[in-house]
């Protein structure tokens, strides 16, 4: 009968109309911490801006990929680190002074109509990690201590390419490597350390695995690595479109310390909780 | 990035491929011979390697990671996954090639008093070589491509450049991995195809 | 002298179908026995039992006085030459290698093999100098069949089995081969069992003709008695001669 196609058509139109609901797209890079943060941002927006649909495009394959996605409007917001943005995105020499660095980022990013929210509260620096037994055996506390011998180094995909990465660190310390660095997905570095496939790993200071006594971070005694304070980068247009968004995002500022971030990462990596589950717990315990 | 670095990594990639295809050949040969006379086992085995083929490569690498002894970060896990993928084209073509030898030729060989082993090695295998080589060719070319995934689990190879390039949005780096890989695949394809033609009757 | 081959109550079933029923047959030295029958009459099956390509379901077969089941199949087959319709030549071997196969399997000296190959190629009408190093794909149908026959004769077998060797050839070539074959078997003094569905070929080549129908031997007679045959299948074959139709049903 003529009625069925009409019914179908109106359902289709209604569904199409549904996509006109206000939407914010949350992105993230592709390691645990980023995905957890992405879920936290999404959960916070859903909580504070009901009626707004939140799309998640998490697990993007790297810093530059995420940045391009933000610039092009594929995503509206993602978590970034000050040091990373300065060197890898802006190709500027790293800035040791956090405030000066942050100011520079604000100014430059506004040219792209992108806003930096105040930092979340933790510094996820590159961290040179070794097994704690090894550190005890060879009396290693700082990176300078480690320079006395060559190292089999494990790295993620970015460390070798980045200006604030391997090359600069070798220049600053004179660290020698045994063979080429072994590249792998960041998530596998601790496994590689345990199975002695690598002796040192260029990991991240807030990795969940570091909650274990098993691993030791070698102190960056020459302060080679700049600050990598984590914050949220947002498209200005989205902030204008949703006036309550700014307040909701600023609520997160200063709420996540290094310890907190490590614990959240551990929940995901060691306890194998889902990122959305971790995000939910975080939002609930801190209200 | 220097040309010498690209060359070294390409050699690393070739080594991964060479070892994997070599091991796959070593496993496939006795396996194929076993399957020639056992129709039921043959069906099950071909079905099993077929299923392996359908597992997305990154997933197979990920599945093998936590297994003790053969898993863990590094080349050996990558090689095991690559061997598993190479098995299907090689085993299948060995079996099909040998079973596909003209029935009249096989019957004549038997009727002239050749032992089973003589029939296999002097008649069936030589005549099946083009088909077998085609299987090796398919396995090699696809392994060259799949081996790029090895970089995700610390296996090295040209995939390292590809992943690093993607992460830093550096097209040059991506191409430093992709182009040599494509070239290797083309060369391997041409060489093995030439060999196939030379050994056809 | 005991017969070369003796079939006693040989029967064969496959997938519930009777292919041969209670066949009794003796084959003497130096004769050319033609197995004549339609497709599905069981003639090829019967032939293949002699070199143990097939095993009977019931009954016994003896070869040179010894039960076939007591023969080592490899030794048996090396003393029996086998020729099939498409020749069955090894495509990856030269004519020389094909013909010399069984001598080589029997560890003949290289010169002896070479001489024998030359002798046989000449005997089948192929100049050794031209043909020895050719590959089967470079030969015509008739030439392939001749090589097939040369190969079957190479190790001087006691017996030749031929399964419709000339059916795929054009009539002119076929006729030439038939004549040649008759001369060959006589000059080499071989015993041959020849399967065909061509009554003319049977009459031309056989010293005896055995007519097979539905897995049984209806009649065995020498060719000169065949025209007087009264049995149904034999008469059916004879009828095809009269109408001038192509031989074979």
Tab-separated table of C-alpha atoms in Angstrom, chain C:
chain	number	residue	atom	x	y	z
C	1	UNK	CA	53.261	-74.492	-21.442
C	2	UNK	CA	50.988	-72.752	-18.952
C	3	UNK	CA	49.132	-69.725	-20.350
C	4	UNK	CA	50.812	-66.362	-19.829
C	5	UNK	CA	47.785	-64.979	-18.045
C	6	UNK	CA	44.773	-66.664	-16.573
C	7	UNK	CA	41.631	-65.018	-15.216
C	8	UNK	CA	39.481	-67.187	-12.929
C	9	UNK	CA	36.020	-65.935	-11.963
C	10	UNK	CA	37.267	-62.385	-11.768
C	11	UNK	CA	34.661	-59.874	-10.681
C	12	UNK	CA	34.894	-56.176	-9.797
C	13	UNK	CA	32.462	-53.839	-8.104
C	14	UNK	CA	32.811	-50.181	-7.327
C	15	UNK	CA	30.267	-48.045	-5.426
C	16	UNK	CA	27.812	-50.890	-5.609
C	17	UNK	CA	28.043	-51.191	-9.395
C	18	UNK	CA	29.157	-54.397	-11.120
C	19	UNK	CA	31.888	-53.621	-13.616
C	20	UNK	CA	33.129	-57.146	-14.216
C	21	UNK	CA	31.165	-60.308	-13.553
C	22	UNK	CA	32.736	-63.720	-13.392
C	23	UNK	CA	35.353	-63.309	-16.133
C	24	UNK	CA	37.277	-66.397	-17.142
C	25	UNK	CA	40.026	-65.903	-19.686
C	26	UNK	CA	43.395	-67.301	-20.706
C	27	UNK	CA	45.969	-65.483	-22.750
C	28	UNK	CA	48.742	-67.355	-24.534
C	29	UNK	CA	52.227	-66.258	-25.463
C	30	UNK	CA	52.706	-64.354	-28.699
C	31	UNK	CA	49.057	-63.718	-29.310
C	32	UNK	CA	47.429	-60.315	-29.747
C	33	UNK	CA	44.173	-60.503	-27.861
C	34	UNK	CA	41.768	-57.705	-28.677
C	35	UNK	CA	39.216	-56.753	-26.025
C	36	UNK	CA	36.340	-55.332	-28.037
C	37	UNK	CA	33.394	-53.647	-26.401
C	38	UNK	CA	31.374	-50.489	-25.935
C	39	UNK	CA	32.177	-47.811	-23.380
C	40	UNK	CA	31.359	-49.174	-19.975
C	41	UNK	CA	31.723	-52.786	-21.046
C	42	UNK	CA	34.570	-53.283	-18.573
C	43	UNK	CA	37.351	-53.773	-21.108
C	44	UNK	CA	39.683	-51.116	-19.662
C	45	UNK	CA	39.030	-52.372	-16.138
C	46	UNK	CA	39.980	-55.866	-17.207
C	47	UNK	CA	43.179	-54.573	-18.786
C	48	UNK	CA	44.195	-52.606	-15.702
C	49	UNK	CA	43.937	-55.667	-13.526
C	50	UNK	CA	46.798	-57.282	-15.365
C	51	UNK	CA	49.402	-54.784	-14.212
C	52	UNK	CA	47.626	-54.353	-10.878
C	53	UNK	CA	46.496	-50.792	-11.470
C	54	UNK	CA	43.224	-52.221	-10.189
C	55	UNK	CA	42.654	-55.176	-7.879
C	56	UNK	CA	39.777	-57.612	-8.475
C	57	UNK	CA	36.991	-57.705	-5.908
C	58	UNK	CA	36.639	-61.448	-6.360
C	59	UNK	CA	38.529	-64.126	-8.267
C	60	UNK	CA	42.190	-64.684	-9.065
C	61	UNK	CA	44.545	-63.780	-11.853
C	62	UNK	CA	47.813	-65.565	-12.529
C	63	UNK	CA	50.721	-64.251	-14.536
C	64	UNK	CA	53.416	-66.644	-15.701
C	65	UNK	CA	51.870	-69.272	-13.449
C	66	UNK	CA	52.110	-67.173	-10.283
C	67	UNK	CA	49.165	-65.447	-8.620
C	68	UNK	CA	49.273	-61.701	-9.273
C	69	UNK	CA	48.891	-61.019	-5.569
C	70	UNK	CA	52.200	-62.866	-5.043
C	71	UNK	CA	54.006	-60.649	-7.526
C	72	UNK	CA	55.842	-57.550	-6.351
C	73	UNK	CA	53.850	-54.875	-8.203
C	74	UNK	CA	56.992	-52.965	-9.179
C	75	UNK	CA	58.698	-55.976	-10.725
C	76	UNK	CA	55.444	-56.958	-12.404
C	77	UNK	CA	54.971	-53.582	-14.004
C	78	UNK	CA	58.544	-53.341	-15.184
C	79	UNK	CA	57.983	-56.444	-17.246
C	80	UNK	CA	54.740	-55.153	-18.761
C	81	UNK	CA	54.599	-52.331	-21.291
C	82	UNK	CA	51.603	-49.976	-21.025
C	83	UNK	CA	50.322	-47.652	-23.736
C	84	UNK	CA	47.355	-45.331	-23.269
C	85	UNK	CA	45.342	-43.055	-25.503
C	86	UNK	CA	47.204	-39.812	-25.045
C	87	UNK	CA	50.539	-41.483	-24.743
C	88	UNK	CA	51.076	-40.448	-21.133
C	89	UNK	CA	54.524	-39.164	-22.005
C	90	UNK	CA	56.308	-37.105	-19.368
C	91	UNK	CA	56.134	-33.508	-20.612
C	92	UNK	CA	59.315	-32.558	-18.775
C	93	UNK	CA	61.424	-35.308	-20.344
C	94	UNK	CA	62.789	-35.487	-23.869
C	95	UNK	CA	61.763	-38.282	-26.188
C	96	UNK	CA	65.048	-39.999	-25.367
C	97	UNK	CA	64.438	-39.708	-21.628
C	98	UNK	CA	60.868	-40.907	-21.994
C	99	UNK	CA	61.733	-43.972	-24.017
C	100	UNK	CA	64.716	-44.837	-21.844
C	101	UNK	CA	62.797	-44.580	-18.579
C	102	UNK	CA	62.336	-48.228	-17.654
C	103	UNK	CA	65.865	-49.247	-18.736
C	104	UNK	CA	67.176	-46.501	-16.476
C	105	UNK	CA	64.928	-47.634	-13.624
C	106	UNK	CA	66.406	-51.100	-14.213
C	107	UNK	CA	69.909	-49.666	-14.001
C	108	UNK	CA	70.967	-50.458	-17.526
C	109	UNK	CA	74.340	-49.029	-18.567
C	110	UNK	CA	74.080	-45.662	-20.241
C	111	UNK	CA	75.375	-46.834	-23.612
C	112	UNK	CA	73.053	-49.822	-23.616
C	113	UNK	CA	70.085	-47.542	-22.892
C	114	UNK	CA	71.076	-45.112	-25.596
C	115	UNK	CA	71.475	-47.853	-28.155
C	116	UNK	CA	68.149	-49.374	-27.222
C	117	UNK	CA	66.374	-46.001	-27.476
C	118	UNK	CA	67.838	-45.455	-30.942
C	119	UNK	CA	66.834	-48.938	-32.029
C	120	UNK	CA	63.246	-48.477	-30.868
C	121	UNK	CA	62.788	-45.023	-32.313
C	122	UNK	CA	63.922	-46.324	-35.671
C	123	UNK	CA	61.585	-49.276	-35.253
C	124	UNK	CA	58.588	-47.000	-34.783
C	125	UNK	CA	59.668	-44.904	-37.729
C	126	UNK	CA	61.134	-41.868	-35.946
C	127	UNK	CA	64.660	-40.807	-36.871
C	128	UNK	CA	66.575	-40.799	-33.618
C	129	UNK	CA	68.806	-37.906	-34.633
C	130	UNK	CA	65.764	-35.687	-35.166
C	131	UNK	CA	63.460	-36.871	-32.431
C	132	UNK	CA	65.569	-37.965	-29.505
C	133	UNK	CA	66.035	-34.505	-28.048
C	134	UNK	CA	62.531	-33.205	-28.748
C	135	UNK	CA	59.938	-32.662	-26.068
C	136	UNK	CA	56.440	-34.184	-26.243
C	137	UNK	CA	54.876	-30.771	-26.803
C	138	UNK	CA	56.828	-30.565	-30.048
C	139	UNK	CA	55.315	-33.797	-31.392
C	140	UNK	CA	52.146	-34.510	-33.339
C	141	UNK	CA	49.540	-36.927	-31.991
C	142	UNK	CA	50.808	-39.773	-34.111
C	143	UNK	CA	54.410	-39.141	-33.175
C	144	UNK	CA	53.496	-39.116	-29.481
C	145	UNK	CA	51.791	-42.485	-29.785
C	146	UNK	CA	54.810	-43.935	-31.542
C	147	UNK	CA	57.069	-42.706	-28.775
C	148	UNK	CA	54.592	-44.245	-26.318
C	149	UNK	CA	54.935	-47.592	-28.000
C	150	UNK	CA	58.702	-47.318	-28.171
C	151	UNK	CA	58.704	-46.553	-24.453
C	152	UNK	CA	56.540	-49.554	-23.711
C	153	UNK	CA	58.927	-51.822	-25.601
C	154	UNK	CA	62.133	-50.345	-24.218
C	155	UNK	CA	62.950	-52.803	-21.430
C	156	UNK	CA	61.904	-55.750	-23.532
C	157	UNK	CA	58.754	-56.573	-21.594
C	158	UNK	CA	57.048	-59.902	-21.709
C	159	UNK	CA	53.682	-58.350	-22.386
C	160	UNK	CA	52.187	-55.201	-23.885
C	161	UNK	CA	48.952	-53.647	-22.674
C	162	UNK	CA	47.356	-51.067	-24.922
C	163	UNK	CA	44.258	-49.063	-24.014
C	164	UNK	CA	42.715	-47.563	-27.157
C	165	UNK	CA	46.091	-46.196	-28.194
C	166	UNK	CA	44.995	-44.969	-31.615
C	167	UNK	CA	41.478	-43.639	-30.880
C	168	UNK	CA	42.489	-40.017	-30.709
C	169	UNK	CA	44.264	-40.014	-34.055
C	170	UNK	CA	42.894	-38.971	-37.413
C	171	UNK	CA	41.865	-41.890	-39.654
C	172	UNK	CA	44.842	-41.671	-41.975
C	173	UNK	CA	47.391	-41.585	-39.168
C	174	UNK	CA	45.444	-44.226	-37.322
C	175	UNK	CA	45.583	-46.595	-40.254
C	176	UNK	CA	49.313	-46.106	-40.599
C	177	UNK	CA	49.815	-46.805	-36.885
C	178	UNK	CA	47.692	-49.907	-36.990
C	179	UNK	CA	49.715	-51.376	-39.817
C	180	UNK	CA	52.937	-50.458	-38.155
C	181	UNK	CA	51.833	-51.939	-34.881
C	182	UNK	CA	50.964	-55.241	-36.451
C	183	UNK	CA	54.448	-55.453	-37.967
C	184	UNK	CA	56.113	-54.401	-34.744
C	185	UNK	CA	54.484	-56.970	-32.522
C	186	UNK	CA	55.321	-59.663	-35.003
C	187	UNK	CA	58.942	-58.616	-35.372
C	188	UNK	CA	59.453	-58.218	-31.639
C	189	UNK	CA	57.505	-61.348	-30.882
C	190	UNK	CA	55.437	-59.729	-28.190
C	191	UNK	CA	52.261	-60.774	-26.510
C	192	UNK	CA	49.768	-57.929	-26.563
C	193	UNK	CA	46.360	-57.212	-25.099
C	194	UNK	CA	44.670	-54.462	-27.028
C	195	UNK	CA	41.523	-52.649	-25.891
C	196	UNK	CA	39.391	-50.984	-28.558
C	197	UNK	CA	35.851	-50.165	-29.571
C	198	UNK	CA	36.778	-50.228	-33.234
C	199	UNK	CA	35.729	-53.441	-34.964
C	200	UNK	CA	37.934	-52.776	-37.947
C	201	UNK	CA	40.958	-52.312	-35.757
C	202	UNK	CA	40.048	-55.519	-33.921
C	203	UNK	CA	39.779	-57.494	-37.111
C	204	UNK	CA	43.030	-56.047	-38.387
C	205	UNK	CA	45.217	-56.531	-35.337
C	206	UNK	CA	43.859	-59.365	-33.231
C	207	UNK	CA	44.852	-62.981	-33.296
C	208	UNK	CA	41.765	-63.443	-31.156
C	209	UNK	CA	38.916	-61.081	-30.460
C	210	UNK	CA	37.103	-61.148	-27.082
C	211	UNK	CA	33.772	-59.334	-27.142
C	212	UNK	CA	32.816	-57.804	-23.802
C	213	UNK	CA	29.327	-56.797	-22.807
C	214	UNK	CA	28.270	-55.602	-19.356
C	215	UNK	CA	31.349	-56.968	-17.652
C	216	UNK	CA	31.247	-60.416	-19.196
C	217	UNK	CA	32.946	-62.030	-22.144
C	218	UNK	CA	30.318	-62.880	-24.666
C	219	UNK	CA	32.560	-64.459	-27.228
C	220	UNK	CA	36.218	-65.147	-28.022
C	221	UNK	CA	37.104	-66.092	-31.582
C	222	UNK	CA	39.840	-65.529	-34.134
C	223	UNK	CA	39.058	-62.773	-36.657
C	224	UNK	CA	38.328	-65.137	-39.520
C	225	UNK	CA	35.485	-66.664	-37.502
C	226	UNK	CA	34.116	-63.339	-36.357
C	227	UNK	CA	31.945	-62.680	-39.420
C	228	UNK	CA	30.015	-65.843	-38.595
C	229	UNK	CA	29.380	-64.787	-34.974
C	230	UNK	CA	25.833	-65.323	-33.742
C	231	UNK	CA	26.003	-63.648	-30.325
C	232	UNK	CA	24.093	-60.340	-29.986
C	233	UNK	CA	26.924	-57.924	-29.141
C	234	UNK	CA	29.203	-59.379	-31.825
C	235	UNK	CA	26.432	-59.021	-34.343
C	236	UNK	CA	25.876	-55.444	-33.271
C	237	UNK	CA	29.507	-54.692	-34.012
C	238	UNK	CA	29.344	-56.495	-37.328
C	239	UNK	CA	26.344	-54.448	-38.323
C	240	UNK	CA	28.421	-51.314	-38.164
C	241	UNK	CA	30.691	-52.717	-40.861
C	242	UNK	CA	27.860	-53.243	-43.288
C	243	UNK	CA	26.292	-49.819	-43.045
C	244	UNK	CA	29.695	-48.356	-43.820
C	245	UNK	CA	29.463	-46.284	-40.687
C	246	UNK	CA	32.602	-45.298	-38.825
C	247	UNK	CA	33.991	-48.212	-36.886
C	248	UNK	CA	33.147	-48.454	-33.255
C	249	UNK	CA	29.921	-47.900	-31.389
